[in-house]
Coordinates of C-alpha atoms in Angstrom, one line a residue:
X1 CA 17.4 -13.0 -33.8
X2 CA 20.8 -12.4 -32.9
X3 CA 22.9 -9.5 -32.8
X4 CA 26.4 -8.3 -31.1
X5 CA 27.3 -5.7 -29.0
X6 CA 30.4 -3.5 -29.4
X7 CA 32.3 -6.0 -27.2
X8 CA 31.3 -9.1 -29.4
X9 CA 28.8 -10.5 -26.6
X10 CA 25.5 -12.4 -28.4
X11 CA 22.5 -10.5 -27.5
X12 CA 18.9 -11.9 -27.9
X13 CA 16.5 -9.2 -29.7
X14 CA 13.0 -10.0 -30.0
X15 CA 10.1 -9.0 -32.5
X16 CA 7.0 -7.9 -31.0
X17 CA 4.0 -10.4 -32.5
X18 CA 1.3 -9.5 -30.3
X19 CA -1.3 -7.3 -30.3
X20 CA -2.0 -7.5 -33.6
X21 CA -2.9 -4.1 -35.6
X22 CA -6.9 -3.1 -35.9
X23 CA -6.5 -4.0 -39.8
X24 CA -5.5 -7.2 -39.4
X25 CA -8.5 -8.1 -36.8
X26 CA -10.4 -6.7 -39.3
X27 CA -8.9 -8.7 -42.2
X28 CA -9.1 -11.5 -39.7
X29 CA -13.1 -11.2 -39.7
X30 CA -13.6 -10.4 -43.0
X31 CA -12.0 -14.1 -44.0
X32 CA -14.1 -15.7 -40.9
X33 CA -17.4 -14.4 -42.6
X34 CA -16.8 -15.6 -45.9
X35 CA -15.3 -19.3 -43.8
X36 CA -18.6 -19.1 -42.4
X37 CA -21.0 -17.9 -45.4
X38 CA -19.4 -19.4 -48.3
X39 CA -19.2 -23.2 -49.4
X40 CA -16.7 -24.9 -48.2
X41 CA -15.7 -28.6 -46.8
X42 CA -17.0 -27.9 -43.6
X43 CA -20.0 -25.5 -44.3
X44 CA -21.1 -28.5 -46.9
X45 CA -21.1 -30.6 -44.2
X46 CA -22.5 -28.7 -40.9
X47 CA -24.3 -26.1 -43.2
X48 CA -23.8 -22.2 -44.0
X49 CA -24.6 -18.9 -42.0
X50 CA -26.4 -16.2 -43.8
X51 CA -23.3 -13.4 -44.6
X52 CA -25.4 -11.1 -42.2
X53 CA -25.7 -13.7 -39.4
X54 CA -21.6 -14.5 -40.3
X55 CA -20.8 -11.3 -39.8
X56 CA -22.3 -10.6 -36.3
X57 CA -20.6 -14.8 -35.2
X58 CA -17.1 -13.1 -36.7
X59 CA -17.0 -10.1 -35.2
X60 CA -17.8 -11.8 -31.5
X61 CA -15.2 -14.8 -32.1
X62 CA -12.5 -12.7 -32.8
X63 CA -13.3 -10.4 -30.0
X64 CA -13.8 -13.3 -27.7
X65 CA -10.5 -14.9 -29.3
X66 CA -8.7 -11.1 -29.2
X67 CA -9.5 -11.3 -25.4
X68 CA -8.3 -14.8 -24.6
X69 CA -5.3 -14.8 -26.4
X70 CA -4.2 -11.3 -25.1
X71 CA -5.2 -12.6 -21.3
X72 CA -2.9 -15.9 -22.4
X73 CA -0.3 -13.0 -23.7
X74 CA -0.2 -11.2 -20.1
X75 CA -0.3 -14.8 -17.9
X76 CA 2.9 -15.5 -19.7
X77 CA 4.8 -13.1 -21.7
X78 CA 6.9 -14.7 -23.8
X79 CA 8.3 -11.6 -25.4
X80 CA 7.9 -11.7 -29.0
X81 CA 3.9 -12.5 -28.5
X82 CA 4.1 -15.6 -30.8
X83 CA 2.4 -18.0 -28.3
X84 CA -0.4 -15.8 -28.0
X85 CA -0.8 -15.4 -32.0
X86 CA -0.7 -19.1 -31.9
X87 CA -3.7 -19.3 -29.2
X88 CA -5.4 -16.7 -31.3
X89 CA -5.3 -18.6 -34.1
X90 CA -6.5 -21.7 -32.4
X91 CA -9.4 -20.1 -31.0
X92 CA -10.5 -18.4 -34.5
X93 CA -10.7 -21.5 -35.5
X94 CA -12.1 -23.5 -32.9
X95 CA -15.1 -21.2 -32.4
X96 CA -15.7 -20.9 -36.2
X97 CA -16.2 -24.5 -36.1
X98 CA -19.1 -24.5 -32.9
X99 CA -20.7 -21.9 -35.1
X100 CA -21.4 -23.9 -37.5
X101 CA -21.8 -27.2 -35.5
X102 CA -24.2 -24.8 -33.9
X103 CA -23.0 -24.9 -30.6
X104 CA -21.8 -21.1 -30.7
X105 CA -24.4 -18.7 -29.9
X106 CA -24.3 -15.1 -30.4
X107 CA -24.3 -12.9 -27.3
X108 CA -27.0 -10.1 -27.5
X109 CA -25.5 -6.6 -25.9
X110 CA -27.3 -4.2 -24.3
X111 CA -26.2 -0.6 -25.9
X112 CA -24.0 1.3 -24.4
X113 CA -23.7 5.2 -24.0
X114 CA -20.6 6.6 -25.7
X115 CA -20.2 8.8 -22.5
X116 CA -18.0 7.7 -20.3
X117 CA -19.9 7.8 -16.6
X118 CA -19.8 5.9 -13.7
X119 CA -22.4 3.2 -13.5
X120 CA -24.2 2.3 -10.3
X121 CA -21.0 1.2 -8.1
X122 CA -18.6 1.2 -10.7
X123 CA -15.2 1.0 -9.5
X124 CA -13.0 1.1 -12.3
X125 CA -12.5 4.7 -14.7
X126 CA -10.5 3.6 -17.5
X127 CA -9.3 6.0 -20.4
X128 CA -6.8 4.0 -21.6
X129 CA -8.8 2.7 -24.8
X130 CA -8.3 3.2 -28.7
X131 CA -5.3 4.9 -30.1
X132 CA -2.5 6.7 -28.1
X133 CA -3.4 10.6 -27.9
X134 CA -2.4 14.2 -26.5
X135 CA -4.8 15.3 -23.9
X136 CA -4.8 18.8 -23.0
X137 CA -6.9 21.5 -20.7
X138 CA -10.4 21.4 -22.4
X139 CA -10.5 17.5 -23.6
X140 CA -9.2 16.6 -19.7
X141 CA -12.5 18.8 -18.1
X142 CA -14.8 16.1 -20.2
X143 CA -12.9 13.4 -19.8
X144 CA -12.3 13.5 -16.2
X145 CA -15.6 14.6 -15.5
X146 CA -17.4 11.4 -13.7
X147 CA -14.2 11.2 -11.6
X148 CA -16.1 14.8 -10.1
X149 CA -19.3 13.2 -9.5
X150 CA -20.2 12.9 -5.7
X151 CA -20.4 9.8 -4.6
X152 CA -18.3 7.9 -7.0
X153 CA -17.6 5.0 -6.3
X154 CA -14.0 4.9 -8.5
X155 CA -11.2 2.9 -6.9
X156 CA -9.1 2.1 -9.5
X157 CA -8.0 4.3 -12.1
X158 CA -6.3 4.0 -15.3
X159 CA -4.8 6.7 -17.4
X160 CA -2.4 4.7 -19.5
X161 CA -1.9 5.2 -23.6
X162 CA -3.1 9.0 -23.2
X163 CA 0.0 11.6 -23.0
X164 CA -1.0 14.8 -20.7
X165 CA 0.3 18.1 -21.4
X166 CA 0.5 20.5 -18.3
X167 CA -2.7 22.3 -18.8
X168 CA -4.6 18.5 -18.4
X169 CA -2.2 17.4 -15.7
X170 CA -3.6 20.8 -13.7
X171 CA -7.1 19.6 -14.4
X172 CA -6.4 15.8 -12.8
X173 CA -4.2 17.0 -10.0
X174 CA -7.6 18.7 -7.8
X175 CA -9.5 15.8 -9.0
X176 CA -7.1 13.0 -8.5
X177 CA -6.4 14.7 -4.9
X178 CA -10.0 15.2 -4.4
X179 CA -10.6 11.2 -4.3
X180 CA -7.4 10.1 -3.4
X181 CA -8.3 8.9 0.2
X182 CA -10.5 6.3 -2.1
X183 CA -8.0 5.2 -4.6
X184 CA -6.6 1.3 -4.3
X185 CA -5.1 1.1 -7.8
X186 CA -3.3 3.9 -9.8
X187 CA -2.2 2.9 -13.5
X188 CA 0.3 6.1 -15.0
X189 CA 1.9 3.8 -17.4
X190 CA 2.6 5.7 -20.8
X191 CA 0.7 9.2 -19.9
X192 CA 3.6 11.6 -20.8
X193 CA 4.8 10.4 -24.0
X194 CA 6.1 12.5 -26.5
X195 CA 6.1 15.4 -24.5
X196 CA 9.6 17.4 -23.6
X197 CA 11.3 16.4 -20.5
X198 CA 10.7 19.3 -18.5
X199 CA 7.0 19.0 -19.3
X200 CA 7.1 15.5 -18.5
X201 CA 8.8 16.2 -15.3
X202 CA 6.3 19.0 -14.4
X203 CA 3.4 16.8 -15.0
X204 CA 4.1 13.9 -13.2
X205 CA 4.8 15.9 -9.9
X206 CA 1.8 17.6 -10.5
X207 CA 0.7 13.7 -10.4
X208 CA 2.7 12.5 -7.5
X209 CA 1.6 15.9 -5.0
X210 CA -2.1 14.9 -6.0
X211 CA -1.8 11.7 -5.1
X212 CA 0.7 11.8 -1.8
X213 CA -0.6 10.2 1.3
X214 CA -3.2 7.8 -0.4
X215 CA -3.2 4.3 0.6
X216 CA -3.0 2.1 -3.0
X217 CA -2.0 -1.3 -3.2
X218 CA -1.3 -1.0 -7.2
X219 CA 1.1 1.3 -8.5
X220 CA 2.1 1.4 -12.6
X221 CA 4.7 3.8 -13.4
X222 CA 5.9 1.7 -16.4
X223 CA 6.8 3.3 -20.0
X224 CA 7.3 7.0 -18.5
X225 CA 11.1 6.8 -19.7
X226 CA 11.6 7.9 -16.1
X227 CA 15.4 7.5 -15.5
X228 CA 16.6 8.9 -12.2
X229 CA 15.3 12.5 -12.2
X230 CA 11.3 10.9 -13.4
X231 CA 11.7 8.7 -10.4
X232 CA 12.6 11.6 -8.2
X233 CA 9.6 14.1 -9.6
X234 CA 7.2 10.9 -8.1
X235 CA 9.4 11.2 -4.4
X236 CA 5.8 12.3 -3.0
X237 CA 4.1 9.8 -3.9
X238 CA 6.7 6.7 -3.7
X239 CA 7.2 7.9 -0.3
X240 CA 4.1 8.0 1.1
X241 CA 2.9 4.7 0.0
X242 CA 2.7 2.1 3.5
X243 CA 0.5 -0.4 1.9
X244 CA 1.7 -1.1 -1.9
X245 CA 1.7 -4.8 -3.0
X246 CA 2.3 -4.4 -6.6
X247 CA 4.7 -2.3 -8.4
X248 CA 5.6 -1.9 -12.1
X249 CA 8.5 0.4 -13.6
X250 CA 9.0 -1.4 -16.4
X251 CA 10.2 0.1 -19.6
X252 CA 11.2 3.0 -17.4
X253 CA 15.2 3.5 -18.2
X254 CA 15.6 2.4 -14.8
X255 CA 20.2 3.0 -14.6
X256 CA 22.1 2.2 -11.7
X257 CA 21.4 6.1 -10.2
X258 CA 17.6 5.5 -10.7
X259 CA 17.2 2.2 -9.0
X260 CA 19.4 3.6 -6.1
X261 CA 16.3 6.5 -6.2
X262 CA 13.7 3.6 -5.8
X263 CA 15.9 1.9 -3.3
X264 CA 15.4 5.3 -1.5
X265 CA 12.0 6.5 -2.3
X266 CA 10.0 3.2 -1.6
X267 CA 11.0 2.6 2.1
X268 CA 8.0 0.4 2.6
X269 CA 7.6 -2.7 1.2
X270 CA 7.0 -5.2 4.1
X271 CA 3.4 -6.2 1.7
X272 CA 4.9 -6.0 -1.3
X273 CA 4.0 -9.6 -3.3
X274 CA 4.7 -8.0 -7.0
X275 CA 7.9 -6.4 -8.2
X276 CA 8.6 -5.7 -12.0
X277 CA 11.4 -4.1 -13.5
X278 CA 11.4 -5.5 -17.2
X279 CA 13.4 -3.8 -20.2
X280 CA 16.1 -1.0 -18.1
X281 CA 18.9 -0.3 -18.1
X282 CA 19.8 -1.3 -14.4
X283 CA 23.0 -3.2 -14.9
X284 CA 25.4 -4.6 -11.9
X285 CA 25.5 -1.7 -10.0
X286 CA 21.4 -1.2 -10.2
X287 CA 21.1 -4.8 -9.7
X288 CA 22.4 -4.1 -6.3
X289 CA 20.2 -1.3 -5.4
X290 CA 17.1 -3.8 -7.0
X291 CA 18.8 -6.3 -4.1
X292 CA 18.4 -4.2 -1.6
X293 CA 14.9 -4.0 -2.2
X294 CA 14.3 -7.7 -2.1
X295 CA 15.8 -8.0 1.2
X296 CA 13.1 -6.0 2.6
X297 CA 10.4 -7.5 0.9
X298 CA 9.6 -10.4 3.1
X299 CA 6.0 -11.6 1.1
X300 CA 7.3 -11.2 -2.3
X301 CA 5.4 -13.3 -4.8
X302 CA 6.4 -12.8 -8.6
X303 CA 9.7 -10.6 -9.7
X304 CA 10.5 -9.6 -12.8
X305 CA 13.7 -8.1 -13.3
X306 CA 14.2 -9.2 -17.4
X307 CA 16.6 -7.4 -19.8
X308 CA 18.0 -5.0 -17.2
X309 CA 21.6 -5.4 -18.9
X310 CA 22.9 -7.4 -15.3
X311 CA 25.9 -9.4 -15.5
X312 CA 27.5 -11.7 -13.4
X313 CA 27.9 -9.3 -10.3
X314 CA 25.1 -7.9 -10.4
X315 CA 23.3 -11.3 -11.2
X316 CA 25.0 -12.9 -7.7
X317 CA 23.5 -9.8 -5.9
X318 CA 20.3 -10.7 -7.2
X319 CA 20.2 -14.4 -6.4
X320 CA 21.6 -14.0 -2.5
X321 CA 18.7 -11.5 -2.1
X322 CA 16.3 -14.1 -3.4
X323 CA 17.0 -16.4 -1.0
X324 CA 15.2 -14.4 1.8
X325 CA 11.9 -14.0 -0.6
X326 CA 10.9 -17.4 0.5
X327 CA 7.2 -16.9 -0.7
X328 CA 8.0 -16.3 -4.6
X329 CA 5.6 -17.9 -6.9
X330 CA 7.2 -16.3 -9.9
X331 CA 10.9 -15.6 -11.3
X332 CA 11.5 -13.8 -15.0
X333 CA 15.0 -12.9 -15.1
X334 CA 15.4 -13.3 -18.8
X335 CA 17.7 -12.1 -21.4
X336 CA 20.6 -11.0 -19.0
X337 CA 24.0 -12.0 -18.8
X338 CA 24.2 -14.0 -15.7
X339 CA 26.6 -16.4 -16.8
X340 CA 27.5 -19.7 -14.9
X341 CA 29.1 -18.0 -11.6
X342 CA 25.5 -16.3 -11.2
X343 CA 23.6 -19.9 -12.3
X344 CA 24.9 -21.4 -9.8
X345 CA 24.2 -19.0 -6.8
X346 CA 20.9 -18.8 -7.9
X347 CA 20.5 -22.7 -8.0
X348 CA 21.3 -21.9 -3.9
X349 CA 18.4 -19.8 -4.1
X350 CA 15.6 -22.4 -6.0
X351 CA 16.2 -24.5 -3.2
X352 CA 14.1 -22.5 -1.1
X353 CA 11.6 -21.6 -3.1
X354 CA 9.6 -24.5 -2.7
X355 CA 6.3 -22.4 -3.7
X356 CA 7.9 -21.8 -7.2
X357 CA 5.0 -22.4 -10.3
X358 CA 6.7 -20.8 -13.3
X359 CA 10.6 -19.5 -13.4
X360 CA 11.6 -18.1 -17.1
X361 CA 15.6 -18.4 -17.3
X362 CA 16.0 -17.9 -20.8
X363 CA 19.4 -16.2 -22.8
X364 CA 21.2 -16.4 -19.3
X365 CA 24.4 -17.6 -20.7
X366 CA 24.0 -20.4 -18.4
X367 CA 25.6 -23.1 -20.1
X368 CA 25.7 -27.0 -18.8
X369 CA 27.1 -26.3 -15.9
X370 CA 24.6 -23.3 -14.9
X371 CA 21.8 -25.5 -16.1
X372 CA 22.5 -28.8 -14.4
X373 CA 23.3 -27.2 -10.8
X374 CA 19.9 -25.3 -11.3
X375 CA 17.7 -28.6 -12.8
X376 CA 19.5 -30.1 -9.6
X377 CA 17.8 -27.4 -7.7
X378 CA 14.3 -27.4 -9.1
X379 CA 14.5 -31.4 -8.9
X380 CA 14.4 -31.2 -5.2
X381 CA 11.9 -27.8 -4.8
X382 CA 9.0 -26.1 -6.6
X383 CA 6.7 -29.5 -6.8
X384 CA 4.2 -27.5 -8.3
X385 CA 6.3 -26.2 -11.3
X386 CA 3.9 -25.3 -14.3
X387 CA 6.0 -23.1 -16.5
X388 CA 10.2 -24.0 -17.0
X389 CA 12.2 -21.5 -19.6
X390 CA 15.7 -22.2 -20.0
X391 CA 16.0 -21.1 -24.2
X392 CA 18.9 -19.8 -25.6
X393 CA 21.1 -20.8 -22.5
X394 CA 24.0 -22.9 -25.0
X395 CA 22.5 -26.4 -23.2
X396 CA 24.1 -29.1 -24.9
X397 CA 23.0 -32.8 -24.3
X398 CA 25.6 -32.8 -21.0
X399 CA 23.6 -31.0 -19.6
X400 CA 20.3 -33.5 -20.8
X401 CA 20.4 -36.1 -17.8
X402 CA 19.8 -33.4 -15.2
X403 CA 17.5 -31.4 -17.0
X404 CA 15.3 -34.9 -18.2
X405 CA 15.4 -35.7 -13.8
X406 CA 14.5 -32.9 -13.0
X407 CA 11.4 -32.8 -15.6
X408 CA 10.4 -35.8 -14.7
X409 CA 9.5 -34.9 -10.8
X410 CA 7.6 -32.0 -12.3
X411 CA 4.5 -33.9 -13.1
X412 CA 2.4 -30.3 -12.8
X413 CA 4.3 -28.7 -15.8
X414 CA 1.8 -26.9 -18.3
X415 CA 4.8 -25.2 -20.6
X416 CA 8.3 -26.1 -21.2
X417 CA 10.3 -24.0 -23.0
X418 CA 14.3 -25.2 -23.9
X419 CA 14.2 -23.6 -27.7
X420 CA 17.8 -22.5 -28.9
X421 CA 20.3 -24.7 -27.0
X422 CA 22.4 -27.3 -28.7
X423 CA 20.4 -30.4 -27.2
X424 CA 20.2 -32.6 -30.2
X425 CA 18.7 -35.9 -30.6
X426 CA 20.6 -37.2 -27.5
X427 CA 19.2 -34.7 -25.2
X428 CA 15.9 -34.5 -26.8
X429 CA 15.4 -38.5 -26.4
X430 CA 16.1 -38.6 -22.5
X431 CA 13.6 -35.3 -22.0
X432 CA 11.1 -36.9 -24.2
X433 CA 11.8 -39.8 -22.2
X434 CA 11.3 -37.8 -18.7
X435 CA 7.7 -36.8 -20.1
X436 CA 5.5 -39.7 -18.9
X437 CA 2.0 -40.4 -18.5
X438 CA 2.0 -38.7 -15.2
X439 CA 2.3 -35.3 -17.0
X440 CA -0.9 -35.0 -17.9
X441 CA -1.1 -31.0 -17.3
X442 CA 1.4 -30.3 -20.2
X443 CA 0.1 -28.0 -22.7
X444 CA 2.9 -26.8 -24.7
X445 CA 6.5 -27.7 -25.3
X446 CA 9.5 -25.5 -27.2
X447 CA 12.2 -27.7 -29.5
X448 CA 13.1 -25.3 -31.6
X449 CA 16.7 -25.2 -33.2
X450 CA 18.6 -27.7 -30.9
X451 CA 20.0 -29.4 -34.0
X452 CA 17.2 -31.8 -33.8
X453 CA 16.7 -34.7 -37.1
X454 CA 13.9 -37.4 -37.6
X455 CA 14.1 -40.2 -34.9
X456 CA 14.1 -37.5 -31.7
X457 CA 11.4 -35.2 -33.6
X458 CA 9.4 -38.3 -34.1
X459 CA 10.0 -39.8 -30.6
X460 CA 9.1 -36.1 -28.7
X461 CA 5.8 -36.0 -30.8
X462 CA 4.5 -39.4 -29.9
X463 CA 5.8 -38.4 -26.1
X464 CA 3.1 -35.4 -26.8
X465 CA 0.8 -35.9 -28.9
X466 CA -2.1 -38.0 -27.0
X467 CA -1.7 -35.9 -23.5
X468 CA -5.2 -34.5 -23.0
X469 CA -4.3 -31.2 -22.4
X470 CA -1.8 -30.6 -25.2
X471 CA -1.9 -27.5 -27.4
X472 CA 1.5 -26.9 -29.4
X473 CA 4.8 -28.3 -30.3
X474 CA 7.4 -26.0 -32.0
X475 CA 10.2 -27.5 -33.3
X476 CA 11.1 -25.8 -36.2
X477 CA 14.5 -24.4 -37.1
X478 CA 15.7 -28.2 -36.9
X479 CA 17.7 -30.6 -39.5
X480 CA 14.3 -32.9 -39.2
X481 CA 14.1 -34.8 -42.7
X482 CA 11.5 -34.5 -45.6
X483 CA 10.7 -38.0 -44.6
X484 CA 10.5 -36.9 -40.7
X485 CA 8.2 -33.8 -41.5
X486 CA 5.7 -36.6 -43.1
X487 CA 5.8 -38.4 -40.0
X488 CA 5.6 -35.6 -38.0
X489 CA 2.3 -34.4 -39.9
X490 CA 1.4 -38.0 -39.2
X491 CA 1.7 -38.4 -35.9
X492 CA -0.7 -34.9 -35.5
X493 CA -3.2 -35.9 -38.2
X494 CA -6.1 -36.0 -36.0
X495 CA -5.1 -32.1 -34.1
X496 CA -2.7 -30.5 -37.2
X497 CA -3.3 -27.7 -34.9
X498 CA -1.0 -28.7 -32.5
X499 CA 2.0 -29.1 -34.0
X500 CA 3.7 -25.8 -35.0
X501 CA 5.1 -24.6 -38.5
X502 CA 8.3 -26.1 -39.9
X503 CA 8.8 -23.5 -42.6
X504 CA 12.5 -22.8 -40.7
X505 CA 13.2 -26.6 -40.8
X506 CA 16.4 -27.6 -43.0
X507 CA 16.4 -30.9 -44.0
X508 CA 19.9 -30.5 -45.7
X509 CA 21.3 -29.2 -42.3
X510 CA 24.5 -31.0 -40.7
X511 CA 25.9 -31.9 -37.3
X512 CA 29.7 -31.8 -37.9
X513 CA 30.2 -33.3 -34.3
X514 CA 28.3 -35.9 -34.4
X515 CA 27.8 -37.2 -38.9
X516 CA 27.6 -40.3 -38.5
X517 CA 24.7 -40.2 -35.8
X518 CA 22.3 -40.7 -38.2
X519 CA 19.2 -39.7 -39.3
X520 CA 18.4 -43.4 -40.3
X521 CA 15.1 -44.0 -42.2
X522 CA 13.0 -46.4 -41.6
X523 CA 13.6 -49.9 -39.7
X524 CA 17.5 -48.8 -38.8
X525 CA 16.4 -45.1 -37.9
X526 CA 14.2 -46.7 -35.4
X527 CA 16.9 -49.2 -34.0
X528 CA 19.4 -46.8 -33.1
X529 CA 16.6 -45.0 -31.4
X530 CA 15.7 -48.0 -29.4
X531 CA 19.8 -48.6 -28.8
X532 CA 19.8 -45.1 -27.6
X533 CA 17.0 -45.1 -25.2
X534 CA 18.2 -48.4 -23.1
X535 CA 22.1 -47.1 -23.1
X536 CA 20.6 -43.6 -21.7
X537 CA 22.8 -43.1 -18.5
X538 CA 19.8 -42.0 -16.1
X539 CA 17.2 -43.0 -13.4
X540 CA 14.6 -40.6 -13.8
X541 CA 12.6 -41.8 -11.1
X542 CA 15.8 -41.2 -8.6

């Protein structure tokens, strides 16, 4: 969905999908029980579960679904979740089908103690399960109690999705100090919420002085609401740290004076390979403090510096500092206003990031001439590309031949994204074109609303459809034909899975540039197809 800001700008917003709520898992093996139990096309032809026996196979598929799909959710957060409700889906099904083929088993589980306590060498203490919750003196003294035992053998710690008042954060702070020397992994996301600031503030230097002077190489300080005086109450701790490789302060209302506080609180990041500053506030002038940072962080892997409200300056900054993270793996700078000036400094940048394997570069305002110098870029780096996001970028089908060269040279490619442009059926051909046999990897590919009608929709299907690995096509929110829809179902009768819902498609919709291009049926919708293909301007093998 799109919105404007005060100054008429087109900002993307995003609805959260994913996790789904307890009462729809619920609902969700309720209806898998009764799929299971009750007679239907496939139970009359692989047989029926007892309901008691469906019960226990629907309760472990969607937990075993629930898990994938959230794993698939974190690998590649697409921001509104609805690839992972997608795999979800799949899965449900899928594994409702081996039950009843019987080659699903059910997975007997040893009962577990409601206490929390450390198990022999168990390194991780996690609290962060069920709903969020206040924490105060006497629940902390229980809850932290196996973090007292001697001879723990706790490394990692997680305290995310429960809020501590001061009493519990005077508990944790001997306790957490106690074992400190032991700690590799600290997770603080979300453990002050909904408390006033100067409580917050309290508790997490209660946190920090507990914690100064041990040696992690995980730090999460994400949805604290921080801003510049939460990133100061953590100086102790950010200060002290030699060894860090990942950090997170996402969420964390991260302005241009706070990241000029990280800039100067985390003066060591020589081992740094993770960096994620998702959903601030940081604009151009904290884009240049988040550059100074990458300039010392010679081993950086995968940044994430998505909506952080950086425009063209600050965007430039960003890119020129890239260029000395030779070793990144990773790049999410989505949902930013970059503009072309910034595309094309960071199309400097690609070139040496020849380890590249997924780079999300949606709602950049890139437009053609962002995206070709940056396809241009990719075309010649990154041979192992798996993941290419370029949505909402205003990409018109000028922009096509670079995009469908570069493509084609990035046989590894598991997702592509390029939803929301303007490519229409003349860009859509050559890219469909660009995906050969070679890319055999490919699991999912995003059409949506590029103005797309019958004989591209048709020709990108059959480009997809028999590639082993393939999973989804979504190219709804197109002008594909009633006609075209059929063929489109068609095309996927064998995996209906696979191809994504059309309930946005308007058959009715026009192209007023380009009426007379046709949506053809039949015999001449296919001929001007074939026309197009052979008088397509482009060597993809160059």
């Amino acid at each position: 969905m799109d919105t404007k800001t005060s100054n008429g700008e087109r900002r993307h917003v995003t609805i959260k999908l994913w996790p789904p709520s307890q009462n729809t898992r619920q609902m969700l093996v309720e209806r898998m029980t009764n799929n299971l139990s009750a007679p239907t096309i496939f139970t009359r032809k692989y047989g029926s579960i007892s309901e008691i026996e469906a019960s226990k196979f629907a309760k472990q598929i969607e937990e075993s679904a629930f898990s994938s799909a959230n794993q698939h959710y974190e690998r590649e957060p697409d921001g509104d979740g609805s690839s992972a409700v997608q795999w979800y889906a799949s899965e449900c099904s899928k594994l409702c089908l081996d039950a009843l083929k019987g080659g699903y088993k059910i997975e007997e589980k040893e009962t577990m103690s409601s206490k929390v306590s450390p198990a022999a060498h168990d390194t991780f203490f996690d609290i962060s399960k069920g709903q969020r919750a206040f924490i105060e003196e006497d629940e902390a003294q229980t809850l932290l109690s196996p973090l007292k035992d001697p001879g723990n053998f706790y490394t990692r710690i997680c305290f995310s999705n429960r809020s501590f008042g001061l009493g519990a954060a005077h508990v944790a702070g001997p306790i957490l100090s106690a074992i400190k020397s032991q700690l590799t992994e600290v997770d603080l996301s979300d453990f002050v919420a909904g408390r006033p600031e100067a409580e917050a503030l309290d508790v997490m230097t209660i946190f920090s002085e507990a914690l100064e002077g041990s040696h992690l190489k995980y730090l999460n300080l994400s949805d604290n609401a921080l801003g510049e005086k939460g990133v100061r109450a953590f100086s102790m701790l950010l200060q002290s740290q030699t060894d860090l490789e990942e950090l997170y302060l996402m969420n964390d209302g991260i302005s241009e004076e706070a990241a000029r506080a990280v800039c100067e609180l985390v003066p060591s990041t020589q081992k740094l390979r993770v960096l994620h500053f998702h959903n601030n506030m940081t604009g151009d002038a904290g884009a240049v403090s988040v550059s100074q940072i990458l300039r010392r962080c010679p081993l950086l892997e995968d940044f994430r510096c998505s909506s952080t409200r950086v425009g063209s300056d600050g965007g430039v900054a960003l890119t020129e500092a890239l260029s000395e993270c030779k070793n990144l793996k990773k790049l999410d700078i989505r949902d930013n206003m970059f503009g072309v000036e910034a595309g094309i400094k960071l199309s400097e940048a690609l070139v040496k990031h020849e380890y590249l394997t997924e780079i999300y570069l949606s709602y950049l305002n890139l437009e053609d001439a962002g995206a070709i110098a940056i396809a241009g870029a990719l075309k010649e780096t990154a041979p192992s590309l798996e993941v290419l996001e370029m949505a909402g970028n205003d990409i018109t089908a000028e922009a096509a031949p670079a995009l469908a060269s570069c493509i084609a040279k990035k046989t590894a490619l598991v997702k592509l994204n390029l939803s929301e442009n303007d490519l229409k059926d003349d860009g859509v051909l050559l890219i469909s074109k660009a995906l050969g046999v070679e890319h055999d990897q490919l699991k999912e590919v995003d059409m949506s609303q590029n103005s797309l009608r019958r004989a591209a929709a048709r020709t990108l299907a059959q480009a997809l459809v028999n590639k082993p690995a393939f999973k989804l096509l979504n190219i709804n929110g197109n002008f594909i034909s009633d006609e075209g829809i059929d063929e489109l179902k068609d095309i996927f009768k064998e995996n209906p899975d696979k191809l994504g819902p059309l309930d946005e498609n308007d058959p009715d919709g026009e192209d007023f540039d380009d009426k007379d291009s046709g949506d053809e049926e039949d015999e001449g919708g296919q001929n001007e197809l074939e026309v197009r293909l052979k008088n397509l301007d482009v060597n993809l093998e160059e």
